[in-house]
Coordinates of C-alpha atoms in Angstrom, one line a residue:
Chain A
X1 CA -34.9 -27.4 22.8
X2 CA -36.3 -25.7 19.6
X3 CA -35.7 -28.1 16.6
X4 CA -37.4 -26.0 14.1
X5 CA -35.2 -25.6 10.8
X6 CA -33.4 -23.2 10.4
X7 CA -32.5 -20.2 7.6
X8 CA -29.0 -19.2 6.5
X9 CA -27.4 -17.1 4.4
X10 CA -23.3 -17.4 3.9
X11 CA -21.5 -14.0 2.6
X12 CA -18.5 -14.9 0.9
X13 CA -16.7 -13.9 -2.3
X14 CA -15.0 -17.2 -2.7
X15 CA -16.8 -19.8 -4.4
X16 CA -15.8 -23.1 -3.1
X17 CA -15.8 -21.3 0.8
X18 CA -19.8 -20.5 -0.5
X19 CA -19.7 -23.9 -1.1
X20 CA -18.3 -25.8 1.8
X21 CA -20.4 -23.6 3.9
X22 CA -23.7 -24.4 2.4
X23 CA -22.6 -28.5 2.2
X24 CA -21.7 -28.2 5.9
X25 CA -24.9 -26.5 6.7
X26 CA -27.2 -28.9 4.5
X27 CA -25.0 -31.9 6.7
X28 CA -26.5 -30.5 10.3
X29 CA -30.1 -31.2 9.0
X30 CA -31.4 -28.4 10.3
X31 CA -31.7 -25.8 7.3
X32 CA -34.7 -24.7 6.1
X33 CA -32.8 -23.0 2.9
X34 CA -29.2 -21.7 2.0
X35 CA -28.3 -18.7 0.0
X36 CA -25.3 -17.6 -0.5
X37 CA -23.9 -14.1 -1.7
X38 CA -20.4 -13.2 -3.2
X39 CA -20.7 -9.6 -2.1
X40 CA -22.0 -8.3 1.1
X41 CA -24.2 -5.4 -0.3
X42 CA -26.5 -7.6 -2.5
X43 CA -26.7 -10.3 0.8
X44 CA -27.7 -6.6 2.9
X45 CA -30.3 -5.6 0.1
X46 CA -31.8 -9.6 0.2
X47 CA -32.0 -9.4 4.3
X48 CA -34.2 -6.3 4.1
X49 CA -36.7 -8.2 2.0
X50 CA -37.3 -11.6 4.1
X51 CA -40.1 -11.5 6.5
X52 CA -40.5 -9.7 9.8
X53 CA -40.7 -12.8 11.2
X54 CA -38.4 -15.0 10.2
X55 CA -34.7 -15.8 12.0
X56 CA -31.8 -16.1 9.7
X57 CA -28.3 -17.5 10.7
X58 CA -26.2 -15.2 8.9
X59 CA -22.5 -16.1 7.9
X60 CA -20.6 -13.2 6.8
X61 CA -16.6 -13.3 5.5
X62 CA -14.4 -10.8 7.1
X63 CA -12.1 -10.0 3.9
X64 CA -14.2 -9.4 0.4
X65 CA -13.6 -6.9 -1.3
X66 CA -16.3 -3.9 -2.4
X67 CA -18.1 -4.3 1.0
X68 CA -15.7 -6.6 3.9
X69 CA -17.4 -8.1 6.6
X70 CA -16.5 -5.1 9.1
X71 CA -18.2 -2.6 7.0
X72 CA -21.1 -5.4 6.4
X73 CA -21.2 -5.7 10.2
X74 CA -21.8 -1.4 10.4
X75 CA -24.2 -1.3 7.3
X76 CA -26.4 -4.1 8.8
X77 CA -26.6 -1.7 12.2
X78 CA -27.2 1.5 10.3
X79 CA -29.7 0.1 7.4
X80 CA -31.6 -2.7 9.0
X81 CA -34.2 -1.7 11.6
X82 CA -33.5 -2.5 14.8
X83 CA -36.6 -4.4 15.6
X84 CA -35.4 -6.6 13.2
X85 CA -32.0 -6.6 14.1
X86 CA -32.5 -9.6 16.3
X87 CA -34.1 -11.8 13.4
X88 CA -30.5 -12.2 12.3
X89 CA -28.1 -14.1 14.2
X90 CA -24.7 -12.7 12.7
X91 CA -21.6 -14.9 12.6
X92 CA -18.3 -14.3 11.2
X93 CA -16.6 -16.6 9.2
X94 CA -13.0 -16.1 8.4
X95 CA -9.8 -17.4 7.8
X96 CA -8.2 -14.7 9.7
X97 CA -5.9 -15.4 12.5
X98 CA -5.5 -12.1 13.0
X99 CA -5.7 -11.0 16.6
X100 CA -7.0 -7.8 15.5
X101 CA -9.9 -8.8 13.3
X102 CA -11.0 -11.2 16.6
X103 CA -10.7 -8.1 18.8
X104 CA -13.0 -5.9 16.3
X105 CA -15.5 -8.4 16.0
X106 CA -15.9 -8.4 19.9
X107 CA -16.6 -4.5 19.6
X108 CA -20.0 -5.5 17.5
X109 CA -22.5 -6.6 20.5
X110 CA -24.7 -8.4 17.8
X111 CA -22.1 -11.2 16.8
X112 CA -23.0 -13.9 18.2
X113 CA -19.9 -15.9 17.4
X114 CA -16.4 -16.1 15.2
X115 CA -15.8 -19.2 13.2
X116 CA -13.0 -20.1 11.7
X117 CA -12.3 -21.9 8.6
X118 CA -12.6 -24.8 7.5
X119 CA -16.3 -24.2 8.7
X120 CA -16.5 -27.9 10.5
X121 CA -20.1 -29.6 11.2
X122 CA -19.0 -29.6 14.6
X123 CA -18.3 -26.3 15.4
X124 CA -21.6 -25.4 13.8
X125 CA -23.8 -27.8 15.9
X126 CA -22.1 -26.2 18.6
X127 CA -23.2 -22.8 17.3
X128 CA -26.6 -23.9 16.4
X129 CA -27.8 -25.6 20.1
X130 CA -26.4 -22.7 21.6
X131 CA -28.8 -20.5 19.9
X132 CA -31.5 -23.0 19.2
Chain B
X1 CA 39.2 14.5 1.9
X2 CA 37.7 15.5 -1.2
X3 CA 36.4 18.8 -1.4
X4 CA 32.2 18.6 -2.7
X5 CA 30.1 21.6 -2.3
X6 CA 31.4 24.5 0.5
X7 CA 29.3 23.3 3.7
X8 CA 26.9 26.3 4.0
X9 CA 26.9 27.9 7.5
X10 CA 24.6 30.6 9.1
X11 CA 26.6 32.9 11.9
X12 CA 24.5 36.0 13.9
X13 CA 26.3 38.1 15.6
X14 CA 24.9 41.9 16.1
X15 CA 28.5 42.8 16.4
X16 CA 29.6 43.6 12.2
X17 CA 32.8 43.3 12.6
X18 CA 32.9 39.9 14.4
X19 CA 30.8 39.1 11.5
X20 CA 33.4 40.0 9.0
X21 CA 35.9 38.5 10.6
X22 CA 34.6 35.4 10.9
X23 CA 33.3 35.2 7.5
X24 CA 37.5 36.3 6.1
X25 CA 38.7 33.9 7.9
X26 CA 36.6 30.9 6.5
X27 CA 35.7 32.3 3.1
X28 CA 37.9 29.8 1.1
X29 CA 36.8 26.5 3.4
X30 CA 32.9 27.8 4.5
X31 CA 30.2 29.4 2.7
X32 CA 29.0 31.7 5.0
X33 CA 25.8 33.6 5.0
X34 CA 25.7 36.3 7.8
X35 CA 22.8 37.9 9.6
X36 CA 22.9 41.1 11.8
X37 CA 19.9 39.8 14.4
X38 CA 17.7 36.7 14.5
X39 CA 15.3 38.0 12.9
X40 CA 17.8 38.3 10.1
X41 CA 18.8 34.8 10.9
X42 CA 15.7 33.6 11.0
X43 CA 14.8 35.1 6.8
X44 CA 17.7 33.4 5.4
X45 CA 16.8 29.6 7.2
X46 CA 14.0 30.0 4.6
X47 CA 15.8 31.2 1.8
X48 CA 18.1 28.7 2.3
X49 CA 16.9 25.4 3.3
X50 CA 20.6 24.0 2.9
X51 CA 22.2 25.3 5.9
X52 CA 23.9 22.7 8.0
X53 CA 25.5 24.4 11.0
X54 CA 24.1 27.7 12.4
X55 CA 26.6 29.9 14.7
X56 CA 24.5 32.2 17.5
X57 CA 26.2 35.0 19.4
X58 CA 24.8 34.6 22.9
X59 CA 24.1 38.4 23.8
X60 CA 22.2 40.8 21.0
X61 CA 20.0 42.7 22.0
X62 CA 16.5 41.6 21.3
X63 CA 16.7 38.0 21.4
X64 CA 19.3 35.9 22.8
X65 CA 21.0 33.2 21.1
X66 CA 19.3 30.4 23.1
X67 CA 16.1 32.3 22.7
X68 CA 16.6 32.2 19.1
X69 CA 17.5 28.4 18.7
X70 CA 14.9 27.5 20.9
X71 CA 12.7 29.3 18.8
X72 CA 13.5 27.2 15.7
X73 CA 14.7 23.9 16.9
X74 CA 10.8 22.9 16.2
X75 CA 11.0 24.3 12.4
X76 CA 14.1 24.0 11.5
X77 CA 15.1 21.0 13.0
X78 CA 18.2 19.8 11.0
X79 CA 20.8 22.7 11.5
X80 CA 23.3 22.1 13.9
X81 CA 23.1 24.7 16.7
X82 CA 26.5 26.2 17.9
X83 CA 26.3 29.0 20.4
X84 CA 29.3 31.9 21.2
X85 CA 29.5 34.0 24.2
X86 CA 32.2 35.6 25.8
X87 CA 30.2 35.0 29.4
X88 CA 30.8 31.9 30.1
X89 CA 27.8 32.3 33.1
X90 CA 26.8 28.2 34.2
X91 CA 23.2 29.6 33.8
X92 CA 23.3 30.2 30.1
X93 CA 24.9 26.8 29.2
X94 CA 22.4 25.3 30.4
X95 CA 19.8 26.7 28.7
X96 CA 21.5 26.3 25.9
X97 CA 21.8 22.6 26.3
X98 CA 18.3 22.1 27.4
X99 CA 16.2 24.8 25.9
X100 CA 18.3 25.6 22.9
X101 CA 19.2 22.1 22.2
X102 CA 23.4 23.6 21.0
X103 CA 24.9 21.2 19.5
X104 CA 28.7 22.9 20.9
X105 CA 29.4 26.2 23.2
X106 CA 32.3 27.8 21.8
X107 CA 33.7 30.3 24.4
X108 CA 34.9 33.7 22.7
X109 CA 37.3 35.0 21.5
X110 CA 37.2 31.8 19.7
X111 CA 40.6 30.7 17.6
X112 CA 40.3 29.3 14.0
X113 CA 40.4 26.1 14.9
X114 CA 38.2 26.2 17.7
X115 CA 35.6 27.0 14.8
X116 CA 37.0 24.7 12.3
X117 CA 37.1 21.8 14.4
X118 CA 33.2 23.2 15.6
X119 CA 32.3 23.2 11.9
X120 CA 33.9 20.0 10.4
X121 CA 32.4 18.0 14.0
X122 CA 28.8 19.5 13.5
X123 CA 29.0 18.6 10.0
X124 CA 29.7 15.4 10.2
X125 CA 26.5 15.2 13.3
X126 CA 24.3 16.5 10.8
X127 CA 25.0 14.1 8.2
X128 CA 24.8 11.5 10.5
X129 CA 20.9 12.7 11.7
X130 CA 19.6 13.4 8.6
X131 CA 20.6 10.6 6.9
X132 CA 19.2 8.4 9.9
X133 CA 15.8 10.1 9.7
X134 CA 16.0 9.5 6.0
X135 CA 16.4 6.2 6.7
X136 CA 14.0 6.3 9.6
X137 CA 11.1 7.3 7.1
X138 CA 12.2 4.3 4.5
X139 CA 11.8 1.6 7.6
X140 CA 8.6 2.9 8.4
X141 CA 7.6 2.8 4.8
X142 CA 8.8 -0.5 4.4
X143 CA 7.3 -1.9 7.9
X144 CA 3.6 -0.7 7.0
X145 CA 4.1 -2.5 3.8
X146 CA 5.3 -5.6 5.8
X147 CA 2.2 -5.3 8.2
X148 CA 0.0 -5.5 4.8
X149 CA 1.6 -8.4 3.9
X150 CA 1.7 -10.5 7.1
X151 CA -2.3 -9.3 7.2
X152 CA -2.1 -10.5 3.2
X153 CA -0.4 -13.6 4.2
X154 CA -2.3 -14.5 6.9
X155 CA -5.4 -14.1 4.9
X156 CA -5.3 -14.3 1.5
X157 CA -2.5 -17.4 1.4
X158 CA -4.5 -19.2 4.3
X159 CA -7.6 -18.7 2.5
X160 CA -7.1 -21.3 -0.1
X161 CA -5.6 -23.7 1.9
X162 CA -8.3 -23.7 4.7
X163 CA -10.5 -23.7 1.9
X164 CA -9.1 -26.9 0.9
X165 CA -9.0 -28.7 3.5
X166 CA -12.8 -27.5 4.3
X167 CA -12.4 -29.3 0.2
X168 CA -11.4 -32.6 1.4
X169 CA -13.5 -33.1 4.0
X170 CA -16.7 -33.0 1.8
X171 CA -14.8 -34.7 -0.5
X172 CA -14.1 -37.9 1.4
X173 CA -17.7 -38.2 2.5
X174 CA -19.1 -37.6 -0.5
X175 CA -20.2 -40.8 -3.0
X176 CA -21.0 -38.5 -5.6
X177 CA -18.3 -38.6 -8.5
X178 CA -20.1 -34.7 -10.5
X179 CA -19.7 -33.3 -6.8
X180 CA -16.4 -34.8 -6.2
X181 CA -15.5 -32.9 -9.8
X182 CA -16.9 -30.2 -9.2
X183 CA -15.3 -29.6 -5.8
X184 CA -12.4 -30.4 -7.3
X185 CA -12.8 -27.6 -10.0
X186 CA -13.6 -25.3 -7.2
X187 CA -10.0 -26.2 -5.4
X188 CA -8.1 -25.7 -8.5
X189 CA -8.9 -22.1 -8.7
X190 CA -8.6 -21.3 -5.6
X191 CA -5.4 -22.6 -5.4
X192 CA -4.0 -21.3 -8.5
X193 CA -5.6 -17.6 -7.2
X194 CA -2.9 -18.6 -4.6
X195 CA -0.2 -19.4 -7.0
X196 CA -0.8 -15.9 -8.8
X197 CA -0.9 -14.0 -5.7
X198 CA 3.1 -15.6 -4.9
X199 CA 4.1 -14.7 -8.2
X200 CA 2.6 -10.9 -7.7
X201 CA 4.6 -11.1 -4.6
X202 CA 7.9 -11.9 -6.3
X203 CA 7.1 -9.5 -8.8
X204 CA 6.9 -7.0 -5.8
X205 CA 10.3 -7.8 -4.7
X206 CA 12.0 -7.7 -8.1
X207 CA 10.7 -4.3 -9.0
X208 CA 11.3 -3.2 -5.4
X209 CA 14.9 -4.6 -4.8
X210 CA 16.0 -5.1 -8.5
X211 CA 18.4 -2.8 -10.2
X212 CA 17.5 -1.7 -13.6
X213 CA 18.9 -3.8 -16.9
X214 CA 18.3 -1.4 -20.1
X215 CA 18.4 -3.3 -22.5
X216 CA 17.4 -2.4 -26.8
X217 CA 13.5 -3.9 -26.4
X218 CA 12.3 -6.6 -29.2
X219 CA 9.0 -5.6 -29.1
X220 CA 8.6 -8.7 -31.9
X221 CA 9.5 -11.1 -29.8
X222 CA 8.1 -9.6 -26.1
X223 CA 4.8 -9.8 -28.3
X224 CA 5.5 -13.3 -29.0
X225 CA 5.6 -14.7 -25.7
X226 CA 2.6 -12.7 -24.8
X227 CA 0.8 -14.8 -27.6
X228 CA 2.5 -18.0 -26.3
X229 CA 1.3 -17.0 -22.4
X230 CA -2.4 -16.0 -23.6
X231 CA -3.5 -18.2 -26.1
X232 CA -4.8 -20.8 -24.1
X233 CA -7.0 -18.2 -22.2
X234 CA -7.9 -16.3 -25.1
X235 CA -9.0 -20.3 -26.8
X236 CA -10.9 -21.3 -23.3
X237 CA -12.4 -18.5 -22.8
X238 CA -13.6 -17.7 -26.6
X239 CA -11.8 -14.1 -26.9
X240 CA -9.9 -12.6 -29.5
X241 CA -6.8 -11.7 -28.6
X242 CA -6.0 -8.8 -31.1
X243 CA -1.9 -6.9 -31.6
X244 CA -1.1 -4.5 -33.1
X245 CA 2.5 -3.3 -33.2
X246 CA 4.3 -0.3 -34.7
X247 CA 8.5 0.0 -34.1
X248 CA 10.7 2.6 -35.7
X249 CA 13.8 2.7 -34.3
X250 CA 15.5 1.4 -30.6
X251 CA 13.7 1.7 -27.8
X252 CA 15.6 1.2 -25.2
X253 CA 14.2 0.1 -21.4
X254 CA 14.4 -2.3 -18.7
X255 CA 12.8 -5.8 -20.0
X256 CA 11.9 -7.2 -16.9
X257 CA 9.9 -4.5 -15.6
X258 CA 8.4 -4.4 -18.9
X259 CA 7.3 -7.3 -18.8
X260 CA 5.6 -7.0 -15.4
X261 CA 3.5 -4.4 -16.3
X262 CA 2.0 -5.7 -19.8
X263 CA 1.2 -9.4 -18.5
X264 CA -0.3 -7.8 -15.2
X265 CA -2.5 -5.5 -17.7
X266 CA -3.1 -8.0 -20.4
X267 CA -3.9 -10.9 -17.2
X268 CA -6.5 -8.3 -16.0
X269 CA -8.2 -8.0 -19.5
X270 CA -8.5 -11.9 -20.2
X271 CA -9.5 -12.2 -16.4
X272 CA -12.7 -9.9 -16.0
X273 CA -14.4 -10.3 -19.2
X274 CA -18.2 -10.4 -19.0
X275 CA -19.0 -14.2 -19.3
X276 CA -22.0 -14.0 -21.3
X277 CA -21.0 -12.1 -23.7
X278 CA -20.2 -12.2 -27.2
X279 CA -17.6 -11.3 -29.5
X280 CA -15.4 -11.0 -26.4
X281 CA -12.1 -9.3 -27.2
X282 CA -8.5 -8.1 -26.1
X283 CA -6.2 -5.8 -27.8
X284 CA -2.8 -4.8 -27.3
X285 CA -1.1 -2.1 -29.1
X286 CA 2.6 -1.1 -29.2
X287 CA 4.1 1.8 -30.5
X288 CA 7.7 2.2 -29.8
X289 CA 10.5 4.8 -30.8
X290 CA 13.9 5.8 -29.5
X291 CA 11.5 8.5 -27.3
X292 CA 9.2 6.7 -26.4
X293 CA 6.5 3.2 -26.1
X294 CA 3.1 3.5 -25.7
X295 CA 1.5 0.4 -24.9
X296 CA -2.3 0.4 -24.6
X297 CA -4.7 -2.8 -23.7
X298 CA -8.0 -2.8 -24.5
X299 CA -11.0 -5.2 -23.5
X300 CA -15.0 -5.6 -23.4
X301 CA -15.2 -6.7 -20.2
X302 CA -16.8 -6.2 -17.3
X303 CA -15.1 -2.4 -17.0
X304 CA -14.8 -0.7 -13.3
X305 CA -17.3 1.0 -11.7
X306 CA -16.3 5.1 -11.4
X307 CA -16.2 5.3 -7.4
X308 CA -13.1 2.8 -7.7
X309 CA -11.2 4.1 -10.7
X310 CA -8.6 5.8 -8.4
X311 CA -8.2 3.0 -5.8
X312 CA -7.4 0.1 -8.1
X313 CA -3.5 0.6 -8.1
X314 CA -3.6 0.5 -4.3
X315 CA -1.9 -2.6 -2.3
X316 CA -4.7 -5.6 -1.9
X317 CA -7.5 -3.1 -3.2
X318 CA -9.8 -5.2 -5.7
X319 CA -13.1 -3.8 -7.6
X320 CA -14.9 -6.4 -7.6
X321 CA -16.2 -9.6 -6.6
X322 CA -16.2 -11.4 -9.4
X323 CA -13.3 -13.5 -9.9
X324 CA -10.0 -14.0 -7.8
X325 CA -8.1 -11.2 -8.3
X326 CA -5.0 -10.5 -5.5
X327 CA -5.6 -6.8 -5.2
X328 CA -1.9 -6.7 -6.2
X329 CA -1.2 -6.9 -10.5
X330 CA -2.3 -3.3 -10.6
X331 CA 0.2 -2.2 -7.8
X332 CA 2.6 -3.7 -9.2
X333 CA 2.2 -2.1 -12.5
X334 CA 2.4 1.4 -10.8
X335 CA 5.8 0.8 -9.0
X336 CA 7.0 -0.6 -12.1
X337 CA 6.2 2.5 -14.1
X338 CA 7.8 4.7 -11.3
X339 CA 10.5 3.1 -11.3
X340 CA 10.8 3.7 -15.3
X341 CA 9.3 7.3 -14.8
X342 CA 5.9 6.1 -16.7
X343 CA 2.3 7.2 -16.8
X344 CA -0.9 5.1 -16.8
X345 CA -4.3 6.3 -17.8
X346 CA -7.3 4.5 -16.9
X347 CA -10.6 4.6 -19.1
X348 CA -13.3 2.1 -18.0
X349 CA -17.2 2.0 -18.8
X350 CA -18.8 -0.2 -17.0
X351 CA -20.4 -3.4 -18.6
X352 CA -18.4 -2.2 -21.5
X353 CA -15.1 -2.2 -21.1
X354 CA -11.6 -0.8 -20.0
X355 CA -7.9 0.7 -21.8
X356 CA -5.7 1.1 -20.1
X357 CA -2.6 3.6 -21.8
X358 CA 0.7 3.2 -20.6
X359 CA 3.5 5.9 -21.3
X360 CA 7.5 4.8 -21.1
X361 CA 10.2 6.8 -22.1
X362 CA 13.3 5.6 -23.7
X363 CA 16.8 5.2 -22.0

């Protein structure tokens, strides 16, 4: 199993979610770094600067407003090239228990998983040693 | 029964005298427009949109009668179809019925009140319809608007409370009394975004549901309990809070409603100022007359980018992510100025600022 620490950036507009996110994450002891981004644009633009070979556990809000998650989801497949595509793990992170927002989300091949909130430290162990 | 405007009924016959006739008989009861061949027919369904029952004679040469109402069953849908023939053929009823979609076959020669009876009956069906796809279109308004707000509900009133309970948990394993604060800090705004976006939504009820009040408008004292509401933001947040107010004479208006729509706009200026900067203002000016109030509110803040001027008084749309706004004060303000036949105008720089000028007339 591949211990190595980890990057993640969370992608939400609220503060305290940014917050519980990046405490829950700093809990697993296995980040590298934490960033977190109140709109998804700016979190797009950062991801196309990091380099080509490192792998970033992305965790991206479904409703924000300017850019949601969804349209996050299609800018990240049309701007960021696909051989690095698979440096970001992509993970939704939402409060929704909307049917309908699970059922898009499945349509995306490249998300690996929806979480719900409250993100829980177990739920993302889980995540992580599935991917680690 | 009391007698409102004549119903207005169509009847083609290529036959001129059955025409006259007809139109004799009924001229004090009906208003009757006549036409010589579909085609004829056909010209005054569009000059007259407000034909409730058409009469078709069966055989004209040309078109039929059932060729004729199936023709315009598709666009004129509301008129109830009667046909007349004097060949009372099985083959041609059921066309009618199926292809013509006739609302009654009257056989001729038709007695007065075989007609009356045809008329008053198909009336009363068309009333009936229209007013049920009237109604039709309101439901289907109103459930889109419900599907918003279960999505809204299930989402942006969840939100703070998963977020709180994410909240706790760090909370209780957490020995560090700054982070316990500051979490702390963190829930109280997110749960008082939640409180704002209830009241928003009982504000959408009352201007949806409510009936109208008019009422003579104190513009002095609506101004003071705008002062009372925003001077503890204006004193937090360091912004001047500015009015200006000009009355001459009664204006005259709905209070409520009013009120709605100059918190939600003066709420929006305190709420997205730009945080560094200085000499951070608000300004409200009033000018009322019997005509007429304009109400304008001006700020510094952080303005609104061009690409989302027009969107900001839809349902749940917000323009930024600074800030918990509920996508909803704006929408609000809208419905309440239709409902008082108001205007808004929007100017917004941004990094600079935003008025917004509100026109009501008087009742």
């Amino acid at each position: 199993m591949n211990l190595d620490k980890m990057y993640f950036i969370v992608i939400d507009d609220s503060k305290l979610d940014c917050f519980i996110a990046e405490k829950v994450i700093q809990n697993t002891g296995r980040s590298e770094s934490v960033r977190s981004f109140a709109g998804a644009s700016e979190a797009l633009e950062y991801m196309k600067a990091l380099p080509p070979d490192r792998k970033t556990v992305i965790l991206v809000d479904i409703q924000m407003p300017l850019m949601n998650g969804f349209e996050f989801l299609d800018a990240f497949k049309n701007n960021i090239p696909v051989e690095k595509q698979s440096n970001f793990i992509i993970n939704l992170l939402s409060s929704s228990i909307n049917e309908s927002d699970q059922n898009r989300a499945k349509a995306y091949p490249f998300v690996n998983q929806f979480l719900n909130k409250p993100l829980s430290k177990g739920a993302l162990e889980n995540m992580i040693s599935a991917i680690a | 029964m009391e007698k409102q405007e004549k119903i207005k009924v169509l009847y083609i016959d290529d036959e001129p005298h059955n025409l006259v006739g007809l139109k004799a008989t009924f001229r004090m009861d009906y208003n009757i427009l006549t036409a010589n061949s579909a085609d004829e027919g056909r010209a005054l369904l569009e000059k007259h949109p407000d034909i409730k029952v058409i009469l078709c004679d069966q055989r004209m040469p040309g078109k039929t009668g059932v060729q004729f109402f199936e023709e315009i069953t598709h666009i004129f849908p509301h008129p109830v179809r009667m046909l007349l023939t004097g060949y009372t053929d099985i083959e041609s009823v059921v066309n009618a019925i199926n292809r013509g979609h006739v609302y009654r076959y009257i056989t001729k020669p038709w007695t007065e009140a075989d007609i009356r009876s045809a008329i008053e009956e198909g009336y009363k069906y068309y009333v009936t319809s229209t007013m049920l796809a009237l109604r039709n279109e309101e439901l289907q308004k109103a459930y889109d608007e419900l599907d918003k707000f279960a999505y809204s509900i299930t989402h942006d009133m969840r939100g703070p409370i998963v977020s709180s309970l994410g909240a706790i948990e760090i909370v209780q394993n957490s020995n560090d009394l700054n982070e316990v604060k500051e979490v702390a800090g963190m829930m109280e705004k997110s749960l008082q975004s939640m409180d704002a976006l209830i009241q928003n939504m009982h504000e959408y009820y009352t201007i949806k549901r409510g009936e109208l009040t008019i009422v003579d408008i104190r513009f002095d004292e609506l101004i003071n309990d705008f002062k009372e509401v925003f001077s503890v933001t204006a004193k937090m947040g360091n912004i001047d809070f500015e009015i200006n107010l000009q009355q001459e004479g009664v204006f005259r208006s709905d209070e409520l409603t009013l009120k709605i729509i100059v918190t939600n706009l003066l709420s929006n200026a305190f709420k997205y100022q730009r945080s560094n900067a200085v000499s951070k203002f608000v300004k409200l000016d009033v000018k009322a007359t019997p005509e007429s109030a304009t109400v304008i509110v001006r700020d510094n803040g952080i303005g609104i980018e061009e690409a989302y001027v027009n969107d900001i008084f839809s349902m749940f749309f917000r323009a930024t992510s600074q800030n918990t706004g509920s996508g909803f004060g704006l929408y609000n303000v809208k419905d309440a100025l239709r409902k008082l036949n108001g205007h808004i105008q929007v100017h917004s720089k941004p990094g600079e600022g935003t008025e917004f000028r509100v026109e009501i007339p008087g009742k």
